[in-house]
PDB file of C-alpha atoms in Angstrom:
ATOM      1  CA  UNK A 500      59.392 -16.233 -34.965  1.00  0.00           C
ATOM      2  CA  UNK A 501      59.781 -15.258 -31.117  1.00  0.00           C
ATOM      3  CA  UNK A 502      62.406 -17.582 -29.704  1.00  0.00           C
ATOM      4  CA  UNK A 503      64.722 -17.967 -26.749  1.00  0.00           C
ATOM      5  CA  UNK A 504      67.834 -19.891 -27.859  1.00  0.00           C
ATOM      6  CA  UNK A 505      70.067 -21.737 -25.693  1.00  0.00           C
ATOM      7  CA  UNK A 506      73.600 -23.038 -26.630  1.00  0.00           C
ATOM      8  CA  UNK A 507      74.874 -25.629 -26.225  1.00  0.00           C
ATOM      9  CA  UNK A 508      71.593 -28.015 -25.136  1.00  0.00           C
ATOM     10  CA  UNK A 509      74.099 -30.337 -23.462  1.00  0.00           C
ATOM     11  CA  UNK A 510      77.413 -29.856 -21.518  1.00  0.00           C
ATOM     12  CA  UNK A 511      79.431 -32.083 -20.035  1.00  0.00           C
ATOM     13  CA  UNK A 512      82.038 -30.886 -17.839  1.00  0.00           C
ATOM     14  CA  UNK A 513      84.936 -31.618 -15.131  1.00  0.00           C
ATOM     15  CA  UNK A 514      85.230 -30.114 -11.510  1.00  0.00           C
ATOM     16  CA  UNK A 515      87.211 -27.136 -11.824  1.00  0.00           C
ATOM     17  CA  UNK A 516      86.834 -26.177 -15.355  1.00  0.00           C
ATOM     18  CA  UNK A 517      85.224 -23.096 -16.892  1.00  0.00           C
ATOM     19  CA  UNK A 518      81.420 -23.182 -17.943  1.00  0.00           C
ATOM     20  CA  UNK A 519      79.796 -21.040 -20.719  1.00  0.00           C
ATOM     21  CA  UNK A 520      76.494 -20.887 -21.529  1.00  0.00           C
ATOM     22  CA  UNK A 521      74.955 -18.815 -24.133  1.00  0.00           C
ATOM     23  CA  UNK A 522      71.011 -17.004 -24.516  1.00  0.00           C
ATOM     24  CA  UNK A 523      69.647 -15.294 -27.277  1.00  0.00           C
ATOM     25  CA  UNK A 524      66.609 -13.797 -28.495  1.00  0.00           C
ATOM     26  CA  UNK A 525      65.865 -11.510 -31.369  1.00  0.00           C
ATOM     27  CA  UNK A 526      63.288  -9.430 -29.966  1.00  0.00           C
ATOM     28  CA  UNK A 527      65.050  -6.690 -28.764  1.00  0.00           C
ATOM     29  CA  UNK A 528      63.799  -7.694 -24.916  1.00  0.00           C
ATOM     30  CA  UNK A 529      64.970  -5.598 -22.611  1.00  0.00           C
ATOM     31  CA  UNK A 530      64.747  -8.303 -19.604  1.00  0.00           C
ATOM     32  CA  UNK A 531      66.448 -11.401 -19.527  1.00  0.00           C
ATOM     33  CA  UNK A 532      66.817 -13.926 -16.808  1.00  0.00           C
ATOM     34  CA  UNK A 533      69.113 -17.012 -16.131  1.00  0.00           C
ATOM     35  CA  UNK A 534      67.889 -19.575 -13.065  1.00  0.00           C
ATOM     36  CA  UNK A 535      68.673 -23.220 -12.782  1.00  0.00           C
ATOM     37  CA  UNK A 536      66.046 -26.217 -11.827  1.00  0.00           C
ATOM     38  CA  UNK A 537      66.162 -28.919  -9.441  1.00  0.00           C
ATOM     39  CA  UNK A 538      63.656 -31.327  -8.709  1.00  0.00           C
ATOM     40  CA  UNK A 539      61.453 -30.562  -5.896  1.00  0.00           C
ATOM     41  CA  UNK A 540      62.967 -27.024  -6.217  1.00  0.00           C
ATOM     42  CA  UNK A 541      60.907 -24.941  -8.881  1.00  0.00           C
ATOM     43  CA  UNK A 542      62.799 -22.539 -10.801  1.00  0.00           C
ATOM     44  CA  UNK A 543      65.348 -20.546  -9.060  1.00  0.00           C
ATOM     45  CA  UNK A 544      66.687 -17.271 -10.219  1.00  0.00           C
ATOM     46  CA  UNK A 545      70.206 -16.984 -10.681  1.00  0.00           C
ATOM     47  CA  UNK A 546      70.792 -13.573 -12.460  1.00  0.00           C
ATOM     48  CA  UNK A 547      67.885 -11.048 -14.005  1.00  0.00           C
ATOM     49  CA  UNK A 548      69.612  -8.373 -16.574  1.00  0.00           C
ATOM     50  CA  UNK A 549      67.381  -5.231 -17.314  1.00  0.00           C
ATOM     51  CA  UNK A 550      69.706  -4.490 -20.309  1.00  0.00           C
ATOM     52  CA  UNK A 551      73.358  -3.731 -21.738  1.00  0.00           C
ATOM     53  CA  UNK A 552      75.647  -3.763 -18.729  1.00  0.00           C
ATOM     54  CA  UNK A 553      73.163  -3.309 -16.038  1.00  0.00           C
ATOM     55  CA  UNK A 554      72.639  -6.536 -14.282  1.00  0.00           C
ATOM     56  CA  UNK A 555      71.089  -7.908 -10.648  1.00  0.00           C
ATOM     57  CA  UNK A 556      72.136 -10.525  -8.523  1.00  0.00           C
ATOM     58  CA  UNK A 557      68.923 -13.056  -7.928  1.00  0.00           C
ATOM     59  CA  UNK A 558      68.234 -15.431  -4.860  1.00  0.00           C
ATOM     60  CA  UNK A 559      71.058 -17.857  -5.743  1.00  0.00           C
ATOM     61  CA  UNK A 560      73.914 -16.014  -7.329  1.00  0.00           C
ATOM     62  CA  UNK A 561      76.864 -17.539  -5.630  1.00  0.00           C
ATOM     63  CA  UNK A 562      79.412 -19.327  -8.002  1.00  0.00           C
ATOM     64  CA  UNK A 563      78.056 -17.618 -11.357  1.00  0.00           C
ATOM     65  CA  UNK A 564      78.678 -14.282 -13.152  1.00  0.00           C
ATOM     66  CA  UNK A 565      76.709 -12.783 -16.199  1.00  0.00           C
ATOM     67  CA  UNK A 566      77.394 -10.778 -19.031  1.00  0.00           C
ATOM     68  CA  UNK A 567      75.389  -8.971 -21.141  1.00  0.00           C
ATOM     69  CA  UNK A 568      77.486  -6.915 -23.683  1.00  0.00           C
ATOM     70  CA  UNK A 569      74.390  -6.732 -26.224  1.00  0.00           C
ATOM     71  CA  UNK A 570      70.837  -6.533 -25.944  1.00  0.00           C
ATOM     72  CA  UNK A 571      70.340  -9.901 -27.763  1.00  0.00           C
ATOM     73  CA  UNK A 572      72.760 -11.925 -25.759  1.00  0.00           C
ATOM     74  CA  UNK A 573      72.806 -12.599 -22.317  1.00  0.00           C
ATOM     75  CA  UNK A 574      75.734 -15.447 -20.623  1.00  0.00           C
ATOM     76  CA  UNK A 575      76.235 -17.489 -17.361  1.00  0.00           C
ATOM     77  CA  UNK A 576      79.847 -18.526 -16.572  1.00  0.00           C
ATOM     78  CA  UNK A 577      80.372 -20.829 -14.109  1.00  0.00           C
ATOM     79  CA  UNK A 578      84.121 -20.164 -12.879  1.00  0.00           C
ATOM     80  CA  UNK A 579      85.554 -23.458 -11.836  1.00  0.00           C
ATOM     81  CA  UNK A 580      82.472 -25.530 -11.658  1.00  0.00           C
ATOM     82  CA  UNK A 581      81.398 -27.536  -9.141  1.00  0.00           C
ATOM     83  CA  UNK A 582      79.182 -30.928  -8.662  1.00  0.00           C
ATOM     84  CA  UNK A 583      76.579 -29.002  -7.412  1.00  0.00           C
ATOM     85  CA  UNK A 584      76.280 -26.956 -10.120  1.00  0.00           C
ATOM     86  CA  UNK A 585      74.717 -29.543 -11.971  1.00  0.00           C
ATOM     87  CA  UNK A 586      71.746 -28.548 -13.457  1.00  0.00           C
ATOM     88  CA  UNK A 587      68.958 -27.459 -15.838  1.00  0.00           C
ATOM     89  CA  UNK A 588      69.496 -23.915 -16.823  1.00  0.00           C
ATOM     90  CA  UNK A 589      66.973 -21.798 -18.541  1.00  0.00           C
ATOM     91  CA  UNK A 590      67.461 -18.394 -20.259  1.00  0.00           C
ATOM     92  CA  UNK A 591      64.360 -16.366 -20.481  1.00  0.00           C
ATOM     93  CA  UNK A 592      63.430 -12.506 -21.452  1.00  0.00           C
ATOM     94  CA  UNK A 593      60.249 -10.526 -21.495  1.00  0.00           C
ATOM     95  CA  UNK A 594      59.758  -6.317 -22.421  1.00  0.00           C
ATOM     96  CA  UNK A 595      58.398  -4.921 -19.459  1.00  0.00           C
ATOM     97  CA  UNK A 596      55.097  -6.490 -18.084  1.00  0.00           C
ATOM     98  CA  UNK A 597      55.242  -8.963 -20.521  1.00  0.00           C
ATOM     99  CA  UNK A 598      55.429 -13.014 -19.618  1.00  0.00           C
ATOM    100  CA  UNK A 599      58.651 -14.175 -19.859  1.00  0.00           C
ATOM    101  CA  UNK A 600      59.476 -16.486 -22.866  1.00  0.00           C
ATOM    102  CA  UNK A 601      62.114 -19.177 -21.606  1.00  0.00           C
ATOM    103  CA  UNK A 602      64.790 -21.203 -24.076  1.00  0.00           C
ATOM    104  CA  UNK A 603      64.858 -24.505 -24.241  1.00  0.00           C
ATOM    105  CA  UNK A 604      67.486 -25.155 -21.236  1.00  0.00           C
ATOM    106  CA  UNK A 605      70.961 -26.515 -20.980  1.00  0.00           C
ATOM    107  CA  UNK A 606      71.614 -29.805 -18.856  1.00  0.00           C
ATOM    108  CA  UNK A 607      74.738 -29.450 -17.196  1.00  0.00           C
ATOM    109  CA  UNK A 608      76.294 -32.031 -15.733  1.00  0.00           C
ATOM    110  CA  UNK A 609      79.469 -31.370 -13.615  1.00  0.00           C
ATOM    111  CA  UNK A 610      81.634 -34.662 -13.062  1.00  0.00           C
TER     112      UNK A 610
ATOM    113  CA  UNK B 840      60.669 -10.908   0.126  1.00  0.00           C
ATOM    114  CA  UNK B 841      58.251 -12.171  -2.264  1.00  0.00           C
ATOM    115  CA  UNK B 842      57.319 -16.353  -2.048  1.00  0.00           C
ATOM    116  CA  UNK B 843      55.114 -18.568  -4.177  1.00  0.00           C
ATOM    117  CA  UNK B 844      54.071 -21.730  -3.002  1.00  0.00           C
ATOM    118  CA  UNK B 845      52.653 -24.602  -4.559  1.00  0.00           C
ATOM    119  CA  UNK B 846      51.170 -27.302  -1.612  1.00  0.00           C
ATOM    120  CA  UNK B 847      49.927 -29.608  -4.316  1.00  0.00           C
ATOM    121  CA  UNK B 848      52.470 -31.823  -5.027  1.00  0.00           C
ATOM    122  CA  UNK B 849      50.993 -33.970  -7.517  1.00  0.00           C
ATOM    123  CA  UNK B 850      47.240 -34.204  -8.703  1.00  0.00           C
ATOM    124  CA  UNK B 851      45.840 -37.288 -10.928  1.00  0.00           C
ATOM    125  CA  UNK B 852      42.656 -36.692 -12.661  1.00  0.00           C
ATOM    126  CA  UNK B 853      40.471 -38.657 -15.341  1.00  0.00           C
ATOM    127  CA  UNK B 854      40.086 -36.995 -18.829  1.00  0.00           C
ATOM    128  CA  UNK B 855      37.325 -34.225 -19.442  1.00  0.00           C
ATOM    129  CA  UNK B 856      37.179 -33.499 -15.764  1.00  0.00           C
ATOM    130  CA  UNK B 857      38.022 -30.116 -14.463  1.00  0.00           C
ATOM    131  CA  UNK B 858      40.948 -29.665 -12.105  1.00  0.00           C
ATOM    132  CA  UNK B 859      42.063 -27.115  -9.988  1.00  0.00           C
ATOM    133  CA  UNK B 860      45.976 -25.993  -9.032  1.00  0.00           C
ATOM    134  CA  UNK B 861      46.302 -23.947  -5.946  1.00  0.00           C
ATOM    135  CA  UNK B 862      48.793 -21.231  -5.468  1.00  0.00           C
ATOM    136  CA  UNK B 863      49.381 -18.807  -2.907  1.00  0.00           C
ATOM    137  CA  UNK B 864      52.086 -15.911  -2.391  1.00  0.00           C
ATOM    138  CA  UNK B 865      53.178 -13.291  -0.431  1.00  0.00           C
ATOM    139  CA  UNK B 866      54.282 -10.082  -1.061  1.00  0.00           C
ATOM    140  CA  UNK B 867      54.125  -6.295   0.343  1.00  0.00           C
ATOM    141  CA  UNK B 868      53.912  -4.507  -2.967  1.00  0.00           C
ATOM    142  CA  UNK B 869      50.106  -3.619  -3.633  1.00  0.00           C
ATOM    143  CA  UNK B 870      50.896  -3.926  -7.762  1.00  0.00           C
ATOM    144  CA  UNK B 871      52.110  -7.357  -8.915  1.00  0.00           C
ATOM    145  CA  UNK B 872      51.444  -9.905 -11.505  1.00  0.00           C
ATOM    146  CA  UNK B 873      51.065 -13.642 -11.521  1.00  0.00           C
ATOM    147  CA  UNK B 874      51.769 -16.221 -14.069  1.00  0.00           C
ATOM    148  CA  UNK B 875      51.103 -19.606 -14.439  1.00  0.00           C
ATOM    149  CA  UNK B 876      53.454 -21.591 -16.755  1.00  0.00           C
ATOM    150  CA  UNK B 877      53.637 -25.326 -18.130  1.00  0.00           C
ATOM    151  CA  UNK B 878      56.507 -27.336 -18.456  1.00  0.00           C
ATOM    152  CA  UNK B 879      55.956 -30.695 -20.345  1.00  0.00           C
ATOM    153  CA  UNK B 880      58.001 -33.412 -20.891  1.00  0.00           C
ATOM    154  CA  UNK B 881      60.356 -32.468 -23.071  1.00  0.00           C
ATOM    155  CA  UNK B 882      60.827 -29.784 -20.295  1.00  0.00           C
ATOM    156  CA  UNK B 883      59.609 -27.238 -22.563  1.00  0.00           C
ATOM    157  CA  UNK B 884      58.268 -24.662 -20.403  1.00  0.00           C
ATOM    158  CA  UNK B 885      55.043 -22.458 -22.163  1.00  0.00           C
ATOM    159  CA  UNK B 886      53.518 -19.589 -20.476  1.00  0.00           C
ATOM    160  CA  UNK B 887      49.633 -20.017 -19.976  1.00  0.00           C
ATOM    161  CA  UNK B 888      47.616 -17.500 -18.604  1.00  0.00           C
ATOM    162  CA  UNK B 889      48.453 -14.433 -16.242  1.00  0.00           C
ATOM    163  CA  UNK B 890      46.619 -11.949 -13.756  1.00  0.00           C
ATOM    164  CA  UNK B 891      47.325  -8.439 -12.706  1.00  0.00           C
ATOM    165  CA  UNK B 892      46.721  -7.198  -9.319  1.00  0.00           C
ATOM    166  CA  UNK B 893      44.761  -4.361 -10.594  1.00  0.00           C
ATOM    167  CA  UNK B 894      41.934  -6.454 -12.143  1.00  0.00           C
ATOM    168  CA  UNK B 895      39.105  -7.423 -10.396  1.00  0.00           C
ATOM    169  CA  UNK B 896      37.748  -9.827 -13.499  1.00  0.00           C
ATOM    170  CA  UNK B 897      39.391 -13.691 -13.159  1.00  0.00           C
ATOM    171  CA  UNK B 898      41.515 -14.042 -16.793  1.00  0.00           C
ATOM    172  CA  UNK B 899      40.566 -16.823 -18.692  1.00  0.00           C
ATOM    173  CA  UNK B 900      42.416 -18.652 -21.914  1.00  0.00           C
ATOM    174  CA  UNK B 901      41.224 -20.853 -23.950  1.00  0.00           C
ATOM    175  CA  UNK B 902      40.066 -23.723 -21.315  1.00  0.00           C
ATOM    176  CA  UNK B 903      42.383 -22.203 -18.587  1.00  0.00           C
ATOM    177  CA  UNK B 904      40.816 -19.657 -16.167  1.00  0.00           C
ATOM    178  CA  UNK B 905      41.834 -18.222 -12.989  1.00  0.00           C
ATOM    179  CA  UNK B 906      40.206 -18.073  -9.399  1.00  0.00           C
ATOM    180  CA  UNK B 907      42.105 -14.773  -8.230  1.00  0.00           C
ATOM    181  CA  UNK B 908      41.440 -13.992  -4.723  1.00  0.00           C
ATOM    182  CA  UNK B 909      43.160 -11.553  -3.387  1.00  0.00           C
ATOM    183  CA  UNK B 910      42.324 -11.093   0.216  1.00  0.00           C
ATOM    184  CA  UNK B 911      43.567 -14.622   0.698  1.00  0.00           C
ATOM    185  CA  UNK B 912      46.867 -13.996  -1.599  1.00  0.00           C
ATOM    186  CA  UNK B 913      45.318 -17.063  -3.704  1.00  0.00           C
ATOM    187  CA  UNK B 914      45.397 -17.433  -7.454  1.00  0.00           C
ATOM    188  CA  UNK B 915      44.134 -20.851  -8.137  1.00  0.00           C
ATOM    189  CA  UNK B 916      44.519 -22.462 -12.435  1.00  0.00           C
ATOM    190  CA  UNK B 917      41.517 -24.539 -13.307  1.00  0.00           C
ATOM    191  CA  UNK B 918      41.958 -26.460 -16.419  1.00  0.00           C
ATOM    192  CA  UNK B 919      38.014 -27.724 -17.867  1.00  0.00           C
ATOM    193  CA  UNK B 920      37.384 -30.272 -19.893  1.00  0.00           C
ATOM    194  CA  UNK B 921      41.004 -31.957 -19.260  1.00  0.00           C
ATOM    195  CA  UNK B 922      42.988 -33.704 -21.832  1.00  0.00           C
ATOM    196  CA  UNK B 923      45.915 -36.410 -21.848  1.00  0.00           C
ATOM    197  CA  UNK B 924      48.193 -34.040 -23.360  1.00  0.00           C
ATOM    198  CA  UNK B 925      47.353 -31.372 -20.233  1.00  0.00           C
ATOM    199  CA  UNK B 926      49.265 -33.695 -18.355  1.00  0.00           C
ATOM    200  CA  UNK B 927      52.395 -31.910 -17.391  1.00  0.00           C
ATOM    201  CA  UNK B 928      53.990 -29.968 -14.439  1.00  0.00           C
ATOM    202  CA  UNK B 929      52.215 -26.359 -13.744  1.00  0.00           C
ATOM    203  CA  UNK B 930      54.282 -23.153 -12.502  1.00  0.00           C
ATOM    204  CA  UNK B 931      52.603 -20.319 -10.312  1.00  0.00           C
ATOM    205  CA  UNK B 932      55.101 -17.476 -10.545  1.00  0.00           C
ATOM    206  CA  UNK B 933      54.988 -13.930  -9.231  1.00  0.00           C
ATOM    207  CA  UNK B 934      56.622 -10.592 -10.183  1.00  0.00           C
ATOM    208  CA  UNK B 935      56.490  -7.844  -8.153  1.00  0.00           C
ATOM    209  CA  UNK B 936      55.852  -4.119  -9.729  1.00  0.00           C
ATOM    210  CA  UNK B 937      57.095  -1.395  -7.254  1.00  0.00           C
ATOM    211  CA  UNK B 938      59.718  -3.015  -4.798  1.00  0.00           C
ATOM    212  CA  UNK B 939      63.454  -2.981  -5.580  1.00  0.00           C
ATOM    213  CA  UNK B 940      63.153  -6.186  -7.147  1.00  0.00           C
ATOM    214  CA  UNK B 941      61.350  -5.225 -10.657  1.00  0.00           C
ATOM    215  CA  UNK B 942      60.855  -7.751 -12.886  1.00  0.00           C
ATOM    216  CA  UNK B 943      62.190 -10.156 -10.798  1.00  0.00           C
ATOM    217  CA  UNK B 944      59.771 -13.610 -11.201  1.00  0.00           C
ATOM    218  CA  UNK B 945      59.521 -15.796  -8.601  1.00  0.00           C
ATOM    219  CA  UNK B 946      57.998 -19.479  -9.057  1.00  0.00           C
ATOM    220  CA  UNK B 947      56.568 -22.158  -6.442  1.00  0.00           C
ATOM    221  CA  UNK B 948      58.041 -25.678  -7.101  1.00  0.00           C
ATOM    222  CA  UNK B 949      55.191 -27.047  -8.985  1.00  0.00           C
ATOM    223  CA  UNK B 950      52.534 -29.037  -9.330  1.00  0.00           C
ATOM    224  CA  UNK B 951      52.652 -32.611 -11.636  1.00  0.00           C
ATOM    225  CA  UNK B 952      49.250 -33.534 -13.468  1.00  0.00           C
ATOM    226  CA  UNK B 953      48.437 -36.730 -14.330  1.00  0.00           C
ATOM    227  CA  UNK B 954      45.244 -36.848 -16.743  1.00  0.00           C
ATOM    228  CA  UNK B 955      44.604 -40.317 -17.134  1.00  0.00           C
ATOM    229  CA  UNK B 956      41.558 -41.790 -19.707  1.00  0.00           C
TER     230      UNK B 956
END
């Protein structure tokens, strides 16, 4: 069964502390993608990874870093979150061409 | 840099009716693709339907089609015969294919639809 996973689904978290969230997909898809919804705002790409260790910045990639030490598993750490940071994140991946398939999100909420 | 916009905030319609979304985009890459996406309200977001640059012929799934015109960077989702659980918010989204930015997908911010009985 094709599926994007996201963990954890929920997160709550305090100014200043570390934030991980975790994507997966068993599909062996090379792509993978992290962005972050607002309302009124769309989806906005954070971070696009085109596979193991070979990662791209995307419009808004200020306060997060990636990592991608497996083909499966893709991660967005928030270093010392902030309030603004609050958020719905979404993992996604796609082969080539393909339409991206995106988890189910993680609501953040930063207090 | 590529762009996607959405003008249509919000669109209310009565069941079995047929609804268009507008779209429009810019980019400078003559290959791209374009994807249109619902998220519903669980927030569950489902790709529907997508176009490449390439083909002249408008795709069509199921009772989603698309009204691709390229000369006016338009690629308008029309929905037939609508039904309650259509109601949700639509995605236009764009990925260039030649530009430094492969594989990067951009999406407008949306469009809500109502479809009311």
């Amino acid at each position: 069964d094709m599926k994007v996973t996201q963990m954890p689904r929920y997160l709550i978290k305090r100014m200043g502390e570390n934030v991980l969230l975790e994507c997966g997909q068993d599909m062996s898809h090379e792509t993978m993608y992290w962005y972050r919804q607002d309302p009124g705002l769309g989806l906005q790409l954070i971070y696009i990874s085109y596979d193991v260790d070979s990662n791209s910045e995307g419009d808004i990639p200020k306060g997060y870093r990636v990592s991608r030490k497996k083909r499966e598993h893709f991660s967005l750490i928030l270093d010392s979150a902030k309030t603004n940071q609050t958020s719905v994140y979404f993992c996604a991946s796609s082969l080539a061409n393909q339409a991206p398939l995106f988890g189910e999100g993680t609501r953040l909420s930063v207090l | 840099a590529q762009k996607v916009t959405q003008t249509q905030t919000s669109i209310s319609v009565v069941e079995k009716t047929t609804v268009t979304m507008d779209c429009v985009y810019e980019t400078r890459d003559s290959s791209y693709f374009l994807f249109w996406y619902k998220q519903t309200a669980s927030g569950e977001i489902v790709f529907l339907i997508r176009q490449d640059s390439y083909k002249k012929e408008n795709a069509t799934v199921g009772h989603y089609s698309l009204n691709f015109q390229k000369p006016k960077s338009s690629i308008g989702l029309i929905i037939t015969a609508t039904q309650i659980e259509d109601s949700a918010v639509y995605f236009c989204a764009m990925r260039e294919d030649m530009s430094g930015s492969f594989n990067k997908l951009t999406f407008g911010a949306g469009t809500r639809l109502a479809v009311c009985p």
